[in-house]
Amino acid sequence: MAYSTSSSSSIASDLKAHLIKEVKSHEVAIAELNSLSSSRAVYQKNGNIFFRTTNQKATASEQKHLDVTKRKLEMLNIS
């Protein structure tokens, strides 16, 4: 039984580390997008294809992904 508990604890800590890394990645992406001029076109990856979009749309999308990832991390910390 102790093996199961330590195994689930290890999985939870791995997931938490992955989510923290993902949060930092989204924060860096948002900072980089904010440093670009608003008239500059950017490319956003959807699946395996890159699509041209505006800086504002890409920033909004990254912010949405950041919010979702933070919620997942909060849920992991609660349980």
Short mmCIF file of N, CA, C and O in Angstrom, two decimals:
data_model
loop_
_atom_site.label_atom_id
_atom_site.label_comp_id
_atom_site.label_asym_id
_atom_site.label_seq_id
_atom_site.Cartn_x
_atom_site.Cartn_y
_atom_site.Cartn_z
N MET A 1 0.82 -1.19 0.00
CA MET A 1 0.00 0.00 0.00
C MET A 1 0.87 1.26 0.00
O MET A 1 0.54 2.22 -0.65
N ALA A 2 1.99 1.24 0.72
CA ALA A 2 2.87 2.40 0.76
C ALA A 2 3.45 2.69 -0.61
O ALA A 2 3.68 3.82 -0.97
N TYR A 3 3.68 1.64 -1.39
CA TYR A 3 4.21 1.82 -2.74
C TYR A 3 3.23 2.62 -3.59
O TYR A 3 3.63 3.52 -4.30
N SER A 4 1.96 2.34 -3.45
CA SER A 4 0.93 3.05 -4.21
C SER A 4 0.89 4.52 -3.83
O SER A 4 0.76 5.38 -4.68
N THR A 5 1.00 4.81 -2.56
CA THR A 5 0.97 6.19 -2.08
C THR A 5 2.18 6.96 -2.57
O THR A 5 2.05 8.08 -3.05
N SER A 6 3.35 6.36 -2.48
CA SER A 6 4.55 7.06 -2.94
C SER A 6 4.54 7.22 -4.45
O SER A 6 5.02 8.21 -4.98
N SER A 7 3.97 6.26 -5.15
CA SER A 7 3.88 6.34 -6.60
C SER A 7 2.95 7.46 -7.02
O SER A 7 3.28 8.25 -7.91
N SER A 8 1.80 7.57 -6.38
CA SER A 8 0.86 8.64 -6.72
C SER A 8 1.42 10.00 -6.31
O SER A 8 1.19 11.00 -6.99
N SER A 9 2.18 10.04 -5.23
CA SER A 9 2.82 11.28 -4.80
C SER A 9 3.87 11.72 -5.82
O SER A 9 3.98 12.91 -6.13
N SER A 10 4.60 10.76 -6.36
CA SER A 10 5.61 11.06 -7.37
C SER A 10 4.96 11.57 -8.65
O SER A 10 5.44 12.52 -9.27
N ILE A 11 3.86 10.96 -9.03
CA ILE A 11 3.14 11.39 -10.23
C ILE A 11 2.60 12.80 -10.04
O ILE A 11 2.70 13.64 -10.93
N ALA A 12 2.06 13.08 -8.86
CA ALA A 12 1.53 14.41 -8.57
C ALA A 12 2.63 15.46 -8.60
O ALA A 12 2.43 16.56 -9.14
N SER A 13 3.78 15.15 -8.04
CA SER A 13 4.88 16.12 -8.05
C SER A 13 5.42 16.32 -9.46
O SER A 13 5.80 17.43 -9.82
N ASP A 14 5.44 15.26 -10.28
CA ASP A 14 5.86 15.40 -11.68
C ASP A 14 4.88 16.27 -12.44
O ASP A 14 5.29 17.12 -13.24
N LEU A 15 3.59 16.06 -12.22
CA LEU A 15 2.57 16.86 -12.88
C LEU A 15 2.66 18.32 -12.44
O LEU A 15 2.56 19.23 -13.27
N LYS A 16 2.90 18.54 -11.17
CA LYS A 16 3.02 19.90 -10.65
C LYS A 16 4.22 20.60 -11.29
O LYS A 16 4.12 21.76 -11.72
N ALA A 17 5.35 19.90 -11.40
CA ALA A 17 6.54 20.47 -12.03
C ALA A 17 6.28 20.79 -13.49
O ALA A 17 6.70 21.84 -14.00
N HIS A 18 5.56 19.91 -14.17
CA HIS A 18 5.23 20.14 -15.59
C HIS A 18 4.33 21.37 -15.74
O HIS A 18 4.53 22.18 -16.63
N LEU A 19 3.34 21.50 -14.86
CA LEU A 19 2.43 22.64 -14.94
C LEU A 19 3.15 23.95 -14.63
O LEU A 19 2.88 24.97 -15.27
N ILE A 20 4.07 23.93 -13.67
CA ILE A 20 4.83 25.14 -13.35
C ILE A 20 5.68 25.54 -14.56
O ILE A 20 5.76 26.73 -14.91
N LYS A 21 6.27 24.56 -15.20
CA LYS A 21 7.08 24.84 -16.40
C LYS A 21 6.21 25.42 -17.51
O LYS A 21 6.61 26.34 -18.22
N GLU A 22 5.01 24.89 -17.65
CA GLU A 22 4.07 25.38 -18.66
C GLU A 22 3.64 26.82 -18.36
O GLU A 22 3.54 27.65 -19.27
N VAL A 23 3.39 27.14 -17.10
CA VAL A 23 3.02 28.50 -16.70
C VAL A 23 4.13 29.47 -17.06
O VAL A 23 3.88 30.53 -17.65
N LYS A 24 5.36 29.12 -16.74
CA LYS A 24 6.50 29.99 -17.06
C LYS A 24 6.63 30.17 -18.56
O LYS A 24 6.93 31.28 -19.03
N SER A 25 6.40 29.12 -19.32
CA SER A 25 6.49 29.21 -20.78
C SER A 25 5.45 30.17 -21.33
O SER A 25 5.75 30.99 -22.22
N HIS A 26 4.22 30.10 -20.83
CA HIS A 26 3.17 31.01 -21.28
C HIS A 26 3.48 32.45 -20.87
O HIS A 26 3.23 33.39 -21.64
N GLU A 27 4.03 32.63 -19.68
CA GLU A 27 4.38 33.98 -19.22
C GLU A 27 5.47 34.59 -20.10
O GLU A 27 5.41 35.77 -20.45
N VAL A 28 6.45 33.79 -20.50
CA VAL A 28 7.51 34.27 -21.39
C VAL A 28 6.94 34.62 -22.75
O VAL A 28 7.27 35.66 -23.34
N ALA A 29 6.05 33.77 -23.26
CA ALA A 29 5.43 34.03 -24.57
C ALA A 29 4.66 35.34 -24.55
O ALA A 29 4.74 36.14 -25.49
N ILE A 30 3.92 35.59 -23.47
CA ILE A 30 3.14 36.83 -23.35
C ILE A 30 4.09 38.03 -23.29
O ILE A 30 3.85 39.06 -23.95
N ALA A 31 5.17 37.92 -22.54
CA ALA A 31 6.14 39.01 -22.44
C ALA A 31 6.77 39.30 -23.80
O ALA A 31 6.95 40.46 -24.19
N GLU A 32 7.09 38.25 -24.55
CA GLU A 32 7.67 38.44 -25.87
C GLU A 32 6.67 39.08 -26.83
O GLU A 32 7.04 39.95 -27.62
N LEU A 33 5.43 38.65 -26.77
CA LEU A 33 4.41 39.25 -27.63
C LEU A 33 4.18 40.71 -27.28
O LEU A 33 3.96 41.54 -28.18
N ASN A 34 4.23 41.03 -25.99
CA ASN A 34 4.05 42.43 -25.58
C ASN A 34 5.20 43.33 -26.02
O ASN A 34 5.02 44.54 -26.15
N SER A 35 6.36 42.75 -26.26
CA SER A 35 7.50 43.55 -26.68
C SER A 35 7.48 43.87 -28.18
O SER A 35 8.24 44.72 -28.64
N LEU A 36 6.61 43.20 -28.93
CA LEU A 36 6.51 43.46 -30.37
C LEU A 36 5.61 44.66 -30.64
O LEU A 36 4.70 44.95 -29.86
N SER A 37 5.84 45.31 -31.77
CA SER A 37 4.95 46.40 -32.15
C SER A 37 3.59 45.82 -32.55
O SER A 37 3.51 44.69 -33.02
N SER A 38 2.55 46.59 -32.36
CA SER A 38 1.19 46.09 -32.62
C SER A 38 0.93 45.85 -34.10
O SER A 38 0.04 45.07 -34.45
N SER A 39 1.70 46.47 -34.98
CA SER A 39 1.47 46.28 -36.42
C SER A 39 2.18 45.04 -36.97
O SER A 39 1.93 44.64 -38.09
N ARG A 40 3.01 44.43 -36.15
CA ARG A 40 3.77 43.27 -36.62
C ARG A 40 2.92 42.01 -36.59
O ARG A 40 2.24 41.73 -35.61
N ALA A 41 2.96 41.26 -37.69
CA ALA A 41 2.22 40.00 -37.76
C ALA A 41 3.00 38.92 -37.02
O ALA A 41 4.23 38.91 -36.99
N VAL A 42 2.28 38.03 -36.39
CA VAL A 42 2.89 36.91 -35.68
C VAL A 42 2.26 35.62 -36.19
O VAL A 42 1.19 35.63 -36.80
N TYR A 43 2.93 34.53 -35.94
CA TYR A 43 2.43 33.22 -36.34
C TYR A 43 2.16 32.40 -35.10
O TYR A 43 2.98 32.31 -34.20
N GLN A 44 0.97 31.80 -35.09
CA GLN A 44 0.54 31.03 -33.94
C GLN A 44 0.33 29.59 -34.38
O GLN A 44 -0.28 29.32 -35.41
N LYS A 45 0.85 28.65 -33.59
CA LYS A 45 0.75 27.24 -33.93
C LYS A 45 -0.57 26.66 -33.43
O LYS A 45 -0.91 26.76 -32.25
N ASN A 46 -1.32 26.09 -34.35
CA ASN A 46 -2.55 25.37 -34.03
C ASN A 46 -2.38 23.96 -34.59
O ASN A 46 -2.42 23.78 -35.80
N GLY A 47 -2.18 22.99 -33.71
CA GLY A 47 -1.89 21.64 -34.17
C GLY A 47 -0.47 21.60 -34.71
O GLY A 47 0.47 21.99 -34.02
N ASN A 48 -0.32 21.16 -35.94
CA ASN A 48 1.00 21.12 -36.57
C ASN A 48 1.19 22.22 -37.59
O ASN A 48 2.17 22.22 -38.32
N ILE A 49 0.27 23.16 -37.65
CA ILE A 49 0.30 24.21 -38.67
C ILE A 49 0.39 25.57 -37.99
O ILE A 49 -0.25 25.82 -36.97
N PHE A 50 1.18 26.47 -38.59
CA PHE A 50 1.28 27.85 -38.10
C PHE A 50 0.36 28.74 -38.92
O PHE A 50 0.34 28.65 -40.15
N PHE A 51 -0.39 29.59 -38.23
CA PHE A 51 -1.30 30.52 -38.88
C PHE A 51 -0.88 31.95 -38.55
O PHE A 51 -0.50 32.24 -37.41
N ARG A 52 -0.98 32.82 -39.53
CA ARG A 52 -0.67 34.22 -39.30
C ARG A 52 -1.84 34.87 -38.56
O ARG A 52 -3.00 34.65 -38.89
N THR A 53 -1.50 35.65 -37.55
CA THR A 53 -2.53 36.31 -36.75
C THR A 53 -1.98 37.65 -36.25
O THR A 53 -0.83 37.98 -36.49
N THR A 54 -2.82 38.38 -35.57
CA THR A 54 -2.37 39.66 -35.02
C THR A 54 -1.73 39.42 -33.66
O THR A 54 -1.96 38.39 -33.01
N ASN A 55 -0.97 40.39 -33.25
CA ASN A 55 -0.30 40.34 -31.96
C ASN A 55 -1.33 40.25 -30.83
O ASN A 55 -1.16 39.49 -29.88
N GLN A 56 -2.41 41.01 -30.94
CA GLN A 56 -3.43 41.04 -29.89
C GLN A 56 -4.12 39.68 -29.75
O GLN A 56 -4.37 39.20 -28.63
N LYS A 57 -4.44 39.04 -30.88
CA LYS A 57 -5.10 37.73 -30.82
C LYS A 57 -4.18 36.67 -30.24
O LYS A 57 -4.61 35.82 -29.45
N ALA A 58 -2.91 36.71 -30.61
CA ALA A 58 -1.95 35.75 -30.08
C ALA A 58 -1.76 35.95 -28.59
O ALA A 58 -1.68 34.98 -27.83
N THR A 59 -1.70 37.20 -28.14
CA THR A 59 -1.55 37.49 -26.72
C THR A 59 -2.78 37.02 -25.94
O THR A 59 -2.65 36.42 -24.87
N ALA A 60 -3.95 37.26 -26.48
CA ALA A 60 -5.19 36.81 -25.82
C ALA A 60 -5.23 35.29 -25.72
O ALA A 60 -5.63 34.74 -24.69
N SER A 61 -4.80 34.62 -26.76
CA SER A 61 -4.78 33.15 -26.75
C SER A 61 -3.79 32.63 -25.71
O SER A 61 -4.11 31.69 -24.96
N GLU A 62 -2.61 33.21 -25.65
CA GLU A 62 -1.62 32.80 -24.66
C GLU A 62 -2.12 33.07 -23.25
O GLU A 62 -1.91 32.26 -22.35
N GLN A 63 -2.80 34.19 -23.04
CA GLN A 63 -3.35 34.52 -21.72
C GLN A 63 -4.40 33.49 -21.32
O GLN A 63 -4.45 33.07 -20.16
N LYS A 64 -5.21 33.07 -22.27
CA LYS A 64 -6.24 32.06 -22.00
C LYS A 64 -5.59 30.73 -21.60
O LYS A 64 -6.00 30.09 -20.64
N HIS A 65 -4.54 30.34 -22.34
CA HIS A 65 -3.82 29.11 -22.00
C HIS A 65 -3.16 29.22 -20.63
O HIS A 65 -3.15 28.25 -19.86
N LEU A 66 -2.62 30.39 -20.31
CA LEU A 66 -2.01 30.62 -19.01
C LEU A 66 -3.04 30.48 -17.90
O LEU A 66 -2.79 29.82 -16.88
N ASP A 67 -4.22 31.07 -18.08
CA ASP A 67 -5.27 30.99 -17.06
C ASP A 67 -5.71 29.54 -16.83
O ASP A 67 -5.90 29.12 -15.69
N VAL A 68 -5.87 28.78 -17.91
CA VAL A 68 -6.27 27.37 -17.79
C VAL A 68 -5.21 26.57 -17.04
O VAL A 68 -5.53 25.77 -16.15
N THR A 69 -3.96 26.79 -17.38
CA THR A 69 -2.87 26.07 -16.72
C THR A 69 -2.78 26.43 -15.25
O THR A 69 -2.56 25.56 -14.40
N LYS A 70 -2.98 27.70 -14.92
CA LYS A 70 -2.95 28.12 -13.51
C LYS A 70 -4.10 27.48 -12.73
O LYS A 70 -3.93 27.09 -11.57
N ARG A 71 -5.27 27.37 -13.37
CA ARG A 71 -6.40 26.72 -12.70
C ARG A 71 -6.09 25.25 -12.42
O ARG A 71 -6.42 24.73 -11.35
N LYS A 72 -5.47 24.57 -13.38
CA LYS A 72 -5.09 23.17 -13.18
C LYS A 72 -4.11 23.04 -12.02
O LYS A 72 -4.22 22.12 -11.22
N LEU A 73 -3.16 23.96 -11.96
CA LEU A 73 -2.17 23.94 -10.88
C LEU A 73 -2.85 24.19 -9.53
O LEU A 73 -2.51 23.53 -8.54
N GLU A 74 -3.79 25.11 -9.49
CA GLU A 74 -4.52 25.37 -8.24
C GLU A 74 -5.31 24.15 -7.81
O GLU A 74 -5.34 23.81 -6.61
N MET A 75 -5.94 23.48 -8.75
CA MET A 75 -6.72 22.28 -8.42
C MET A 75 -5.79 21.19 -7.88
O MET A 75 -6.17 20.44 -6.98
N LEU A 76 -4.61 21.08 -8.43
CA LEU A 76 -3.64 20.08 -7.96
C LEU A 76 -3.18 20.41 -6.55
O LEU A 76 -3.01 19.52 -5.72
N ASN A 77 -3.01 21.71 -6.25
CA ASN A 77 -2.57 22.12 -4.93
C ASN A 77 -3.66 21.92 -3.88
O ASN A 77 -3.36 21.67 -2.72
N ILE A 78 -4.92 22.04 -4.30
CA ILE A 78 -6.05 21.87 -3.36
C ILE A 78 -6.18 20.41 -2.95
O ILE A 78 -6.38 20.11 -1.79
N SER A 79 -6.05 19.51 -3.92
CA SER A 79 -6.26 18.08 -3.60
C SER A 79 -5.06 17.41 -3.00
O SER A 79 -4.06 17.91 -2.74
#
